[in-house]
Short mmCIF file of C-alpha atoms and ligand atoms in Angstrom, two decimals:
data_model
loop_
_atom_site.label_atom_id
_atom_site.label_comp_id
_atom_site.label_asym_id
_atom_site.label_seq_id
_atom_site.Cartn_x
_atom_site.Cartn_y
_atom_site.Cartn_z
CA UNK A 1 0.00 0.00 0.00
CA UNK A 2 2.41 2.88 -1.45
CA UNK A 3 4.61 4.50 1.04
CA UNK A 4 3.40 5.67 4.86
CA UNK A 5 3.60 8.93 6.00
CA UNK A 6 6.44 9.70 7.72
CA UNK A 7 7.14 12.85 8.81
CA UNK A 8 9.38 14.10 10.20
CA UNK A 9 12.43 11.60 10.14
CA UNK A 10 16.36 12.51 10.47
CA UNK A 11 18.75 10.52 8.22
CA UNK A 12 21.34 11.60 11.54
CA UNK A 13 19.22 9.61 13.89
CA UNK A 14 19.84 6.03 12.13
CA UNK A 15 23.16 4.09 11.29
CA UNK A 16 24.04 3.50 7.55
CA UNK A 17 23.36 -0.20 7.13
CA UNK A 18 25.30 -2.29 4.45
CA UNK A 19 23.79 -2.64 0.76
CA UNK A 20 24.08 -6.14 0.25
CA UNK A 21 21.24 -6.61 -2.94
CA UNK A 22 23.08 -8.05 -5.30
CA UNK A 23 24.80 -5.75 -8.30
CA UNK A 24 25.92 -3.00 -5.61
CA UNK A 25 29.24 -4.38 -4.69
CA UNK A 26 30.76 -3.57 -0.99
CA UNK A 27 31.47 -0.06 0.33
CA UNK A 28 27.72 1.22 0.07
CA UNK A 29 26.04 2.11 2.79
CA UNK A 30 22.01 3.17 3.09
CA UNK A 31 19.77 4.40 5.46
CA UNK A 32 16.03 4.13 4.37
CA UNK A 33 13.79 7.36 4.06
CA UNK A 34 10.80 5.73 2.62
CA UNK A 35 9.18 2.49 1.13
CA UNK A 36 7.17 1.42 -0.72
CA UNK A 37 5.63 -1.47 0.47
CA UNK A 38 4.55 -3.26 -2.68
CA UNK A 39 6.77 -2.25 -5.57
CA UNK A 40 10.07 -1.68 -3.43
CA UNK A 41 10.45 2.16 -4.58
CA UNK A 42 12.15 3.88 -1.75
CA UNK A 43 14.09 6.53 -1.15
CA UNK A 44 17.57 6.51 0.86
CA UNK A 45 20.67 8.34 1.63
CA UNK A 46 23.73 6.35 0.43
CA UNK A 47 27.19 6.63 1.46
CA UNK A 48 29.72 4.83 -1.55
CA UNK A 49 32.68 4.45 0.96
CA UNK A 50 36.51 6.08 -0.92
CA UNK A 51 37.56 3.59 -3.41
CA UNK A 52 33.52 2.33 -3.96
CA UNK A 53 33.17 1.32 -7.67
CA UNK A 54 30.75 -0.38 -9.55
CA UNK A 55 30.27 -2.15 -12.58
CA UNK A 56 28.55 -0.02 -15.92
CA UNK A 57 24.96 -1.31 -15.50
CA UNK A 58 20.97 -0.57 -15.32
CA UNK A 59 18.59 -0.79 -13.08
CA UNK A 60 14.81 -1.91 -13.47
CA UNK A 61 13.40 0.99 -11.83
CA UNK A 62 14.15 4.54 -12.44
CA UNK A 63 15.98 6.03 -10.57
CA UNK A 64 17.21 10.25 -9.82
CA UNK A 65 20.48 11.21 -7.67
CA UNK A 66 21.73 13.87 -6.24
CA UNK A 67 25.44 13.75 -4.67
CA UNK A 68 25.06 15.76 -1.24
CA UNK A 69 28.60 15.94 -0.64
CA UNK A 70 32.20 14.57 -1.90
CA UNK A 71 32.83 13.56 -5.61
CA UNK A 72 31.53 10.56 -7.84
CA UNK A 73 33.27 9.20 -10.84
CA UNK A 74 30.93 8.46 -13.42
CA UNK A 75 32.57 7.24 -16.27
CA UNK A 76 35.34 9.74 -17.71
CA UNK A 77 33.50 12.36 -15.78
CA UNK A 78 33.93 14.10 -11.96
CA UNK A 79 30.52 15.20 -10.48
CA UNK A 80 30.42 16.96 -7.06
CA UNK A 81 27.56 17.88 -4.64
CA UNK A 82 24.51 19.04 -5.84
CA UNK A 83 24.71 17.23 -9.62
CA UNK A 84 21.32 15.72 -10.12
CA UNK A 85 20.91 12.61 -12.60
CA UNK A 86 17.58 11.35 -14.09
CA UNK A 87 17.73 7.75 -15.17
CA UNK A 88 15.09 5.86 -16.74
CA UNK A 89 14.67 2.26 -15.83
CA UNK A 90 17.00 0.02 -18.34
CA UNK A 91 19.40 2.74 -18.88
CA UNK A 92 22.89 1.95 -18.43
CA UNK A 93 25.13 4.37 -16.52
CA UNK A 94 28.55 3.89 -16.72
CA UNK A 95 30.82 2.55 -14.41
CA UNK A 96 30.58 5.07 -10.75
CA UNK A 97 33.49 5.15 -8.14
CA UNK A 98 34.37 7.38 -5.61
CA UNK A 99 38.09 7.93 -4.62
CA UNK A 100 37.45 9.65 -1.64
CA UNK A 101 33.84 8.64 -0.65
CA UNK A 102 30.37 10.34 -1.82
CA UNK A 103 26.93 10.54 -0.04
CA UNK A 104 24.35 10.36 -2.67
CA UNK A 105 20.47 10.33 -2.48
CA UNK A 106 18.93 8.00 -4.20
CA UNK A 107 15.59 7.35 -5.22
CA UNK A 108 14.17 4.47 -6.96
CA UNK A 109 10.54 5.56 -8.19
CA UNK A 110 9.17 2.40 -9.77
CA UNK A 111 10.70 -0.87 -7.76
CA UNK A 112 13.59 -2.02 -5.62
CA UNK A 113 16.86 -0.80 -5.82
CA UNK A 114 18.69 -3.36 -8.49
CA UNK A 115 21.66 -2.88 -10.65
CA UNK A 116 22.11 -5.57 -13.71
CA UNK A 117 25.76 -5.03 -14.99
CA UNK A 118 25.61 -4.26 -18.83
CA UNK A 119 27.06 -1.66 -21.20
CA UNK A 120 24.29 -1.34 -23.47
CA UNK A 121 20.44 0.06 -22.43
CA UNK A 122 18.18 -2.14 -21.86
CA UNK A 123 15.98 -2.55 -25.28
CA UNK A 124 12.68 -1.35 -23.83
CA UNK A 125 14.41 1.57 -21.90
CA UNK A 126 12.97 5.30 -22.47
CA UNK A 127 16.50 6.55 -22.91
CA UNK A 128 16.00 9.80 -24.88
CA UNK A 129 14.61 10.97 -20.85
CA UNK A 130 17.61 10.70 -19.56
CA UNK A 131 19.45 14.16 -18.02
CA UNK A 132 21.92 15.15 -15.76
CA UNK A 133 22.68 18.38 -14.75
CA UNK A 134 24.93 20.00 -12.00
CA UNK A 135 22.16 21.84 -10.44
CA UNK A 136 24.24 23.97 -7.87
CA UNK A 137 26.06 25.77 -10.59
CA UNK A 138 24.18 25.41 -14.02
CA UNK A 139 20.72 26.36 -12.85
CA UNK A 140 19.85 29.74 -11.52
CA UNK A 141 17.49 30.37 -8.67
CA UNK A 142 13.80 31.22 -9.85
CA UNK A 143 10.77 32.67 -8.07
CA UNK A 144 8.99 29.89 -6.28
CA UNK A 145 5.57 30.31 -7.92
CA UNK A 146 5.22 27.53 -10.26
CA UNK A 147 1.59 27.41 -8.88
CA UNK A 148 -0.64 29.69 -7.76
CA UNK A 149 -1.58 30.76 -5.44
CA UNK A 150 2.45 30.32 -4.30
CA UNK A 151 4.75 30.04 -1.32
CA UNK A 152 6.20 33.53 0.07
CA UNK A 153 8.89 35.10 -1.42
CA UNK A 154 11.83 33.93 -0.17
CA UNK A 155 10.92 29.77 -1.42
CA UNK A 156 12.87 29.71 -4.78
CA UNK A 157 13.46 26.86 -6.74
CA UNK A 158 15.28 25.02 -9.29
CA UNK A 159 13.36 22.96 -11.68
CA UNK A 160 15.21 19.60 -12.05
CA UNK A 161 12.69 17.43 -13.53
CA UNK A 162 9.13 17.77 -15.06
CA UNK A 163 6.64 15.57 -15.84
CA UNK A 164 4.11 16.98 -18.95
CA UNK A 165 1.75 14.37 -18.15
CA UNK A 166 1.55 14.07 -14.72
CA UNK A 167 2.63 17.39 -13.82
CA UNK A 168 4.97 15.64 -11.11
CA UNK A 169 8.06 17.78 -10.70
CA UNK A 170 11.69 17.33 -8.94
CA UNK A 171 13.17 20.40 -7.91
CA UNK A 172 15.66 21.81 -5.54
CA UNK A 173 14.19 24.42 -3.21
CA UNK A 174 15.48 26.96 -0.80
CA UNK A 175 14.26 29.36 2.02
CA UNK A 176 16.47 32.54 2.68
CA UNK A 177 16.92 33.20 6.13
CA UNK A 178 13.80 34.53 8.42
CA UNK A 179 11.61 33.45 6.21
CA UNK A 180 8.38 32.37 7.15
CA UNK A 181 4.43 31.84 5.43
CA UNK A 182 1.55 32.23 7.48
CA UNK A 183 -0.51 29.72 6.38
CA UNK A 184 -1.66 25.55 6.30
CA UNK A 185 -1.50 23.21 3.11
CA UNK A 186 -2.11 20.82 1.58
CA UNK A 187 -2.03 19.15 -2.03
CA UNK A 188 -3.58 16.75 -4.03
CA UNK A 189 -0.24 14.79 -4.68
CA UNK A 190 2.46 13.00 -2.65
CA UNK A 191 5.21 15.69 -1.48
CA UNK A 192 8.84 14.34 -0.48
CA UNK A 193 11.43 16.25 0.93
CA UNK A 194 15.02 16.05 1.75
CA UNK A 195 17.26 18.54 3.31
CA UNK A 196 20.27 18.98 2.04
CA UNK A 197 21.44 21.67 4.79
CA UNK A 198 19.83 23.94 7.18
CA UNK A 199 16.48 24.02 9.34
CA UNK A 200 12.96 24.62 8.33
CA UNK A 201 10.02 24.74 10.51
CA UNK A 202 6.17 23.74 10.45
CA UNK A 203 4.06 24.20 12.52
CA UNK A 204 2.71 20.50 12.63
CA UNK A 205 6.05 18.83 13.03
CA UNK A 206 8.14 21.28 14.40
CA UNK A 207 12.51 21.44 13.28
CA UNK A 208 13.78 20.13 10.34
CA UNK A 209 17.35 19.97 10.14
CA UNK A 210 19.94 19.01 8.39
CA UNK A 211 19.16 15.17 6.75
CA UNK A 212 15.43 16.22 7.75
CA UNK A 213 13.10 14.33 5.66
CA UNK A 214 9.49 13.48 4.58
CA UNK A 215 7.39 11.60 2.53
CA UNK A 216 3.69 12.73 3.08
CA UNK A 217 1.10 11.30 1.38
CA UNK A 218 -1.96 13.62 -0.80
CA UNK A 219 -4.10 15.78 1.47
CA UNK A 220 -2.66 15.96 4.72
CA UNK A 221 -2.08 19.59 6.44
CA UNK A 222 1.25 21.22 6.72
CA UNK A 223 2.33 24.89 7.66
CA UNK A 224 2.73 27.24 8.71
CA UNK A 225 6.14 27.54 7.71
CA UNK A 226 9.54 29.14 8.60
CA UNK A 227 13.31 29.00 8.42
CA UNK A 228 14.98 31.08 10.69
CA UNK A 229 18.78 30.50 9.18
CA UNK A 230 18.24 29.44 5.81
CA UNK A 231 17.78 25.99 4.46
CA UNK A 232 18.44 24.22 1.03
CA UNK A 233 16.36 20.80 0.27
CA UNK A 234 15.70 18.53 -2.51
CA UNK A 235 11.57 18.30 -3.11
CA UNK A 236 9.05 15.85 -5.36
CA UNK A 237 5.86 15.65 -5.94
CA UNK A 238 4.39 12.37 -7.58
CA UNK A 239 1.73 14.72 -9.90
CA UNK A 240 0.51 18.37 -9.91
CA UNK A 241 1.39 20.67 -7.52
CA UNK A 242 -1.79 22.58 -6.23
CA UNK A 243 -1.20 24.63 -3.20
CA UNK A 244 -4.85 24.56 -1.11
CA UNK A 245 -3.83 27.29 1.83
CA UNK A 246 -6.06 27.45 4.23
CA UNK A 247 -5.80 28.46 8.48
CA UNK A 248 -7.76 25.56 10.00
CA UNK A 249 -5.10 23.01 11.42
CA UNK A 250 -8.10 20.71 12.86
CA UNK A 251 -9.08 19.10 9.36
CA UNK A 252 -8.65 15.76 8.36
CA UNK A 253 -7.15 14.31 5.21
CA UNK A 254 -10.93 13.52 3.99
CA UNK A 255 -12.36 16.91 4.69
CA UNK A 256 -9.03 18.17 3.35
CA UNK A 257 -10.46 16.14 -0.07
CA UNK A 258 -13.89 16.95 -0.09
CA UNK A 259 -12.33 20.67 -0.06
CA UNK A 260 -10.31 20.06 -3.47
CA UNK A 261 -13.74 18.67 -4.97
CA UNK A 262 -15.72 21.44 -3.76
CA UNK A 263 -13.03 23.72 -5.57
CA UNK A 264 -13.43 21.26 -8.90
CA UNK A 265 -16.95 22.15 -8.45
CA UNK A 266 -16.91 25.99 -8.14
CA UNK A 267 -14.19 26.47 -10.79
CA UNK A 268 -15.38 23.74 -13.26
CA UNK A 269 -18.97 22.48 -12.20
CA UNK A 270 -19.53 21.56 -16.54
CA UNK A 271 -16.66 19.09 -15.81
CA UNK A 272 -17.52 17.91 -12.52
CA UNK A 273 -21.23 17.46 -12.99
CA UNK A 274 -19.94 15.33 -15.73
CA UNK A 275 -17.65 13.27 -14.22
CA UNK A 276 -20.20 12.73 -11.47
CA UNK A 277 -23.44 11.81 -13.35
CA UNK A 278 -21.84 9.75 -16.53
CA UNK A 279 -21.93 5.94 -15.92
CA UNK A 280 -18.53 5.45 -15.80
CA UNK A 281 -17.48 3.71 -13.24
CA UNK A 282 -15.12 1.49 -15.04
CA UNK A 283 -11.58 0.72 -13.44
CA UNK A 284 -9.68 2.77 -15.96
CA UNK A 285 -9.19 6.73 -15.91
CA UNK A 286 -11.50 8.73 -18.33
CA UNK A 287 -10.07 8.17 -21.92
CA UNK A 288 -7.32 10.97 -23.21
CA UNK A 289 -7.81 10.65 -27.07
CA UNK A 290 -4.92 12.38 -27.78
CA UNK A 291 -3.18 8.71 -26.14
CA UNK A 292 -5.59 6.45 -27.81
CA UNK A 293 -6.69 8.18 -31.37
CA UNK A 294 -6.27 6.42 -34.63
CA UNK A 295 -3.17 8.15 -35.88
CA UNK A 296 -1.07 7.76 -39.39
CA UNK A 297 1.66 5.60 -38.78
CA UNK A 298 4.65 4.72 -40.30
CA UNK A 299 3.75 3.47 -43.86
CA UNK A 300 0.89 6.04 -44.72
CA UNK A 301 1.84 8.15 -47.86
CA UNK A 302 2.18 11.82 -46.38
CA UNK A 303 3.59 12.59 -49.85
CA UNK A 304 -0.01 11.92 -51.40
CA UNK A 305 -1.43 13.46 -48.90
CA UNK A 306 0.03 16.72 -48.69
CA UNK A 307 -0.75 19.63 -50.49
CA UNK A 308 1.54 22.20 -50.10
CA UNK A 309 5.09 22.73 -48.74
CA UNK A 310 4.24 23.67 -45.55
CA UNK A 311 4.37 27.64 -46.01
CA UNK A 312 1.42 28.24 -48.40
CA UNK A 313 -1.24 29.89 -46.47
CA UNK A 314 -5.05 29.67 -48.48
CA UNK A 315 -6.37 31.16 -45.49
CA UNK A 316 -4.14 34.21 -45.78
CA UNK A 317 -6.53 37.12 -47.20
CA UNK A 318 -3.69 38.83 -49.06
CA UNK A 319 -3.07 39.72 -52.68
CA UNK A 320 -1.62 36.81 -54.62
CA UNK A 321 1.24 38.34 -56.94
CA UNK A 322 1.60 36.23 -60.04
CA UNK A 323 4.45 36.01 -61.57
CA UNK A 324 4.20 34.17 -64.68
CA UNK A 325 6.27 35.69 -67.12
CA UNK A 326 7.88 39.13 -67.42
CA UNK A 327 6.63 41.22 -64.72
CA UNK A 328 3.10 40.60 -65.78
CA UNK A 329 1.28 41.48 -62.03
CA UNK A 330 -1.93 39.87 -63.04
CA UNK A 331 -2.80 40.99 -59.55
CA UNK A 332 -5.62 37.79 -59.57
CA UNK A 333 -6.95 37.51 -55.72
CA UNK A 334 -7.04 34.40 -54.34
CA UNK A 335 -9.53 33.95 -51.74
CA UNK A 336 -8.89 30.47 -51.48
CA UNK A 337 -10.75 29.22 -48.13
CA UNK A 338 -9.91 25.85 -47.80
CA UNK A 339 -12.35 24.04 -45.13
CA UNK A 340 -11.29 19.98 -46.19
CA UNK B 1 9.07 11.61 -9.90
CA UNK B 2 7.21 10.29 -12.74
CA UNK B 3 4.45 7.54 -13.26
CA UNK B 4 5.78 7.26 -16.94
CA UNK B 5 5.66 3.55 -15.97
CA UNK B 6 9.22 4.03 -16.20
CA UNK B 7 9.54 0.44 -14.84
CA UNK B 8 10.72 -2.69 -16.78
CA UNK B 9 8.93 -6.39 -16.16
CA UNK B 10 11.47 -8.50 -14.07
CA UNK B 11 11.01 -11.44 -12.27
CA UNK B 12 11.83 -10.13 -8.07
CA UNK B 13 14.56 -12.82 -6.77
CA UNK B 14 13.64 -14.41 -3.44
CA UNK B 15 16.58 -12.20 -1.92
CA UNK B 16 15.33 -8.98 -2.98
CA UNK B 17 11.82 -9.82 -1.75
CA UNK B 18 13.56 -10.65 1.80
CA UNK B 19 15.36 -7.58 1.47
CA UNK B 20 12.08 -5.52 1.06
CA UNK B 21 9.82 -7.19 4.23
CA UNK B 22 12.89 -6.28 6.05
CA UNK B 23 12.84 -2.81 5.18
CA UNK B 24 9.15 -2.44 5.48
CA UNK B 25 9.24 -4.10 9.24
CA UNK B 26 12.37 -1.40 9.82
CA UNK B 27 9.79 1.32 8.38
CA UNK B 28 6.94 0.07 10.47
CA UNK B 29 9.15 0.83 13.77
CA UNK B 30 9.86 4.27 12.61
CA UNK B 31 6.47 5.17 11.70
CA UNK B 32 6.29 3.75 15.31
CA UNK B 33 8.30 6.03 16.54
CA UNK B 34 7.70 9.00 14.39
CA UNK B 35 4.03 8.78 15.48
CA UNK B 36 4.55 8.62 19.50
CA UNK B 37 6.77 11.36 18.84
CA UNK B 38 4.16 13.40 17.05
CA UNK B 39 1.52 12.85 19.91
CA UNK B 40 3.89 14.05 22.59
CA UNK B 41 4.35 17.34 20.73
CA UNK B 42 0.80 18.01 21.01
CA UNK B 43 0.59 20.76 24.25
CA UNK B 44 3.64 22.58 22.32
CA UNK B 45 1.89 22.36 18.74
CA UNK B 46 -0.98 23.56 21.16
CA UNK B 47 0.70 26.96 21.82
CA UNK B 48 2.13 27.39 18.38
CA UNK B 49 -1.71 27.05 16.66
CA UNK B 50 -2.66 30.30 19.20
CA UNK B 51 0.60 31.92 17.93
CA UNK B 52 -0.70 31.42 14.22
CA UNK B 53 -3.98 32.39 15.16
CA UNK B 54 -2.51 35.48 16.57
CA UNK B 55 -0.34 36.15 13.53
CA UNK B 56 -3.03 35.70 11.04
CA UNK B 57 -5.53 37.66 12.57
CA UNK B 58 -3.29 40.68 13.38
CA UNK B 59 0.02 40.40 10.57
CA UNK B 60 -2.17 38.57 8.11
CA UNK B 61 -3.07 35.07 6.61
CA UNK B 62 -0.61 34.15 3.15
CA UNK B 63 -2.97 33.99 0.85
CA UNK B 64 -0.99 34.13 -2.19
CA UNK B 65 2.23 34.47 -2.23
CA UNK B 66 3.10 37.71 -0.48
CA UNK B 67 -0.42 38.30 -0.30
CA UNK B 68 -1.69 38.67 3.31
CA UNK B 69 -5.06 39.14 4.41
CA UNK B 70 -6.29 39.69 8.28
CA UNK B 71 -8.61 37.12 9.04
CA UNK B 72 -10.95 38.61 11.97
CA UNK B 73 -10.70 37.10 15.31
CA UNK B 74 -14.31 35.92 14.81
CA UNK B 75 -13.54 33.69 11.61
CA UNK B 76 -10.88 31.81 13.17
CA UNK B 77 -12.21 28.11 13.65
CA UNK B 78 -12.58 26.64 16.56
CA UNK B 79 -11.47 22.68 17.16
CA UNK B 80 -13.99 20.24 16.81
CA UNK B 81 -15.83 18.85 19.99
CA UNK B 82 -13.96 15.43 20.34
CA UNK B 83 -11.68 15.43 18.02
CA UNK B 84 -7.94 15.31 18.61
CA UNK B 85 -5.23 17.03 17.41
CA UNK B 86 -3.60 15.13 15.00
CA UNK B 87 -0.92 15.30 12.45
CA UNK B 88 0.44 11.71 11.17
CA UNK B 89 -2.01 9.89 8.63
CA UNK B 90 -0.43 7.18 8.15
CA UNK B 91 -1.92 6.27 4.71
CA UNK B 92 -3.51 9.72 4.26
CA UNK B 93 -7.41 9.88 3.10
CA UNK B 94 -7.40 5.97 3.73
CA UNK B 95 -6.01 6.29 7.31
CA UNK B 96 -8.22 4.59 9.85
FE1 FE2 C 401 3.72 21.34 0.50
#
């Protein structure tokens, strides 16, 4: 039954145990953040001990990364705290050491943590979704209102990873010093959290600090929020970010639900009224033709098909200039509406 | 995150299925522990909910962003008769 809350939980309070699932090799060390029952997905702060190395491989799950401190070898190139890696299940990284020892969050979204040795990707891996990026020093701070309404200023962010489906996002976030926002929320997705350095506060769990971390399930209350020194963390959610503020701290995750419906209702009561009177109660999500529409394919004749090069315009109004001939502006208007 | 069903069929080996009741036991204790913990911080969460109240309705309520808004003293809610402050859910809406 997909991960428990838990919130809050110090990576400082536990011991690193030893990895010992096959494919990891010795000299890595893990303390678990969060787990999901079923499927294995979990989250965990790993510590690859200096002279750690492992084989060029894949793992069945995705998985993202961010080194938190010392440096990681990854093939012919050096990556140091803060570089973030996005790697689709099947993908094969190449071979990772670390000289002088790295602490690395990891977090495998869609199963256990595995790692099959290979050189090549797996065939059925997405690999064009792969990305890495040093987020400390190639990505600049932004405002942190990718929703609205938004945190206080003084939350920025850095996007590290977006989903256009799901809306799910990865993204670094910080909180300058005395900054705090005077009010309760909630969301309709999962939020996770990890920090990197510093202390936050909320009101319903109190410190933060340093290897702080949750993983709070859709619809449960949290703020209000502050950070009296300054704190930098490493967030998720698992789909759309909606901030629902609100300054009642005795609701429950239900009521909290009923609350996002109500909105649904007020904001988009031709939708909802739909999606509450149609007979469909079948076990799959409404239908998104845009996934499931009869579409051309690879062996239709778009040469037959086409009419034009791409930049004629027949719905363009303007005065067609003919120039057949010398100079000979026949001036003939074509008022070509083309409705087929 | 994604839910791109980035995930690729396998068949889980015995060892990594031991490996994962392990760690969900080890999570159960911390949940455990994170939720005894939670309860006992109740009479201080107590005092910091009149602080907020105090904030919003004088400073102002975030409503967006920078946003604030004073909420008067007479809209702030009041807890529910018999309920208890709470603020782990274990499995969120489908917490018991
Ligand atoms: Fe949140």
């Amino acid at each position: 039954m997909a991960r428990p809350h838990i919130e809050p939980f110090c990576d400082r309070d536990v011991n690193f145990k030893n990895m010992l699932l096959p494919g990891f090799g010795r000299g890595m060390g893990y303390k678990m953040l969060s787990l999901d029952n079923d499927t294995g997905a979990c989250s965990m702060t790993v510590q690859f001990d200096g002279g750690y190395s492992q084989a060029p491989g894949f793992s069945w799950s995705e998985l993202e990364m961010i080194v938190i401190e010392g440096e990681l070898q990854v093939g012919a190139r050096k990556v140091r705290k803060g570089h973030y890696f996005f790697v689709p299940a099947g993908y094969a990284l190449p071979a990772l050491s670390s000289t002088g020892g790295a602490q690395v969050l990891m977090m495998y979204n869609t199963g256990e943590p595995s790692h099959v040795e290979a050189t090549e990707h797996h065939p059925l891996s997405q690999v064009d979704l792969y990305h890495d990026i040093d987020s400390y020093m190639d990505i600049p701070w932004a405002v942190g209102n990718v929703t609205k309404p938004s945190v206080a200023s003084g939350c920025m962010i850095k996007l590290l990873n977006y989903n256009p489906i799901s809306h799910a996002m990865t993204f670094l976030y910080c909180m300058t010093p005395n900054f705090y926002q005077d009010n309760i929320s909630y969301h309709d997705c999962a939020e996770e959290s990890y920090h990197l350095w510093g202390t936050s506060w909320m009101m319903q769990f109190g410190d933060l600090p340093s290897g702080g971390y949750f993983w709070r399930p859709a619809y449960i209350n949290h703020g209000a929020f502050a950070s009296e020194f300054g704190c930098i963390a490493l967030g998720r959610t698992d789909s759309k970010l909606f901030n629902h503020f609100h300054y009642n701290p005795w609701t429950t995750p239900v009521e909290n639900r009923a609350r996002s419906a109500a909105r649904i209702y007020q904001r988009d009561p031709l939708l909802y009224r739909w999606m509450m009177s149609k007979d469909h109660n079948h076990p799959h999500s409404p239908q998104d033709f845009e996934q499931t529409m009869a579409r051309r394919g690879p062996d239709y004749d778009h040469a037959a098909a086409a009419v034009s090069d791409g930049k004629e315009h027949h719905h363009w109004h303007g005065h067609h200039h003919r120039h057949d001939g010398d100079h000979d502006h026949s001036h003939s208007h074509e008022h070509g509406h083309r409705h087929d | 995150m994604t839910f791109k069903n980035l995930f690729i069929e396998h068949r889980r080996t015995p060892e990594a299925q031991a490996w994962i009741d392990e760690e969900v036991a080890a999570q159960e204790q911390r949940f455990q522990t994170i939720e005894k913990q939670m309860r006992d911080l109740a009479p201080q969460r107590e005092i910091w909910y009149r602080e907020f109240f105090d904030r919003i309705s004088t400073i102002g309520f975030n409503a967006d962003g920078d946003d604030k808004v004073r909420i008067k003293p007479e809209d702030l809610p009041v807890q529910p008769e018999g309920r208890r402050d709470r603020v782990v859910w274990k499995h969120g809406t489908d917490t018991d």
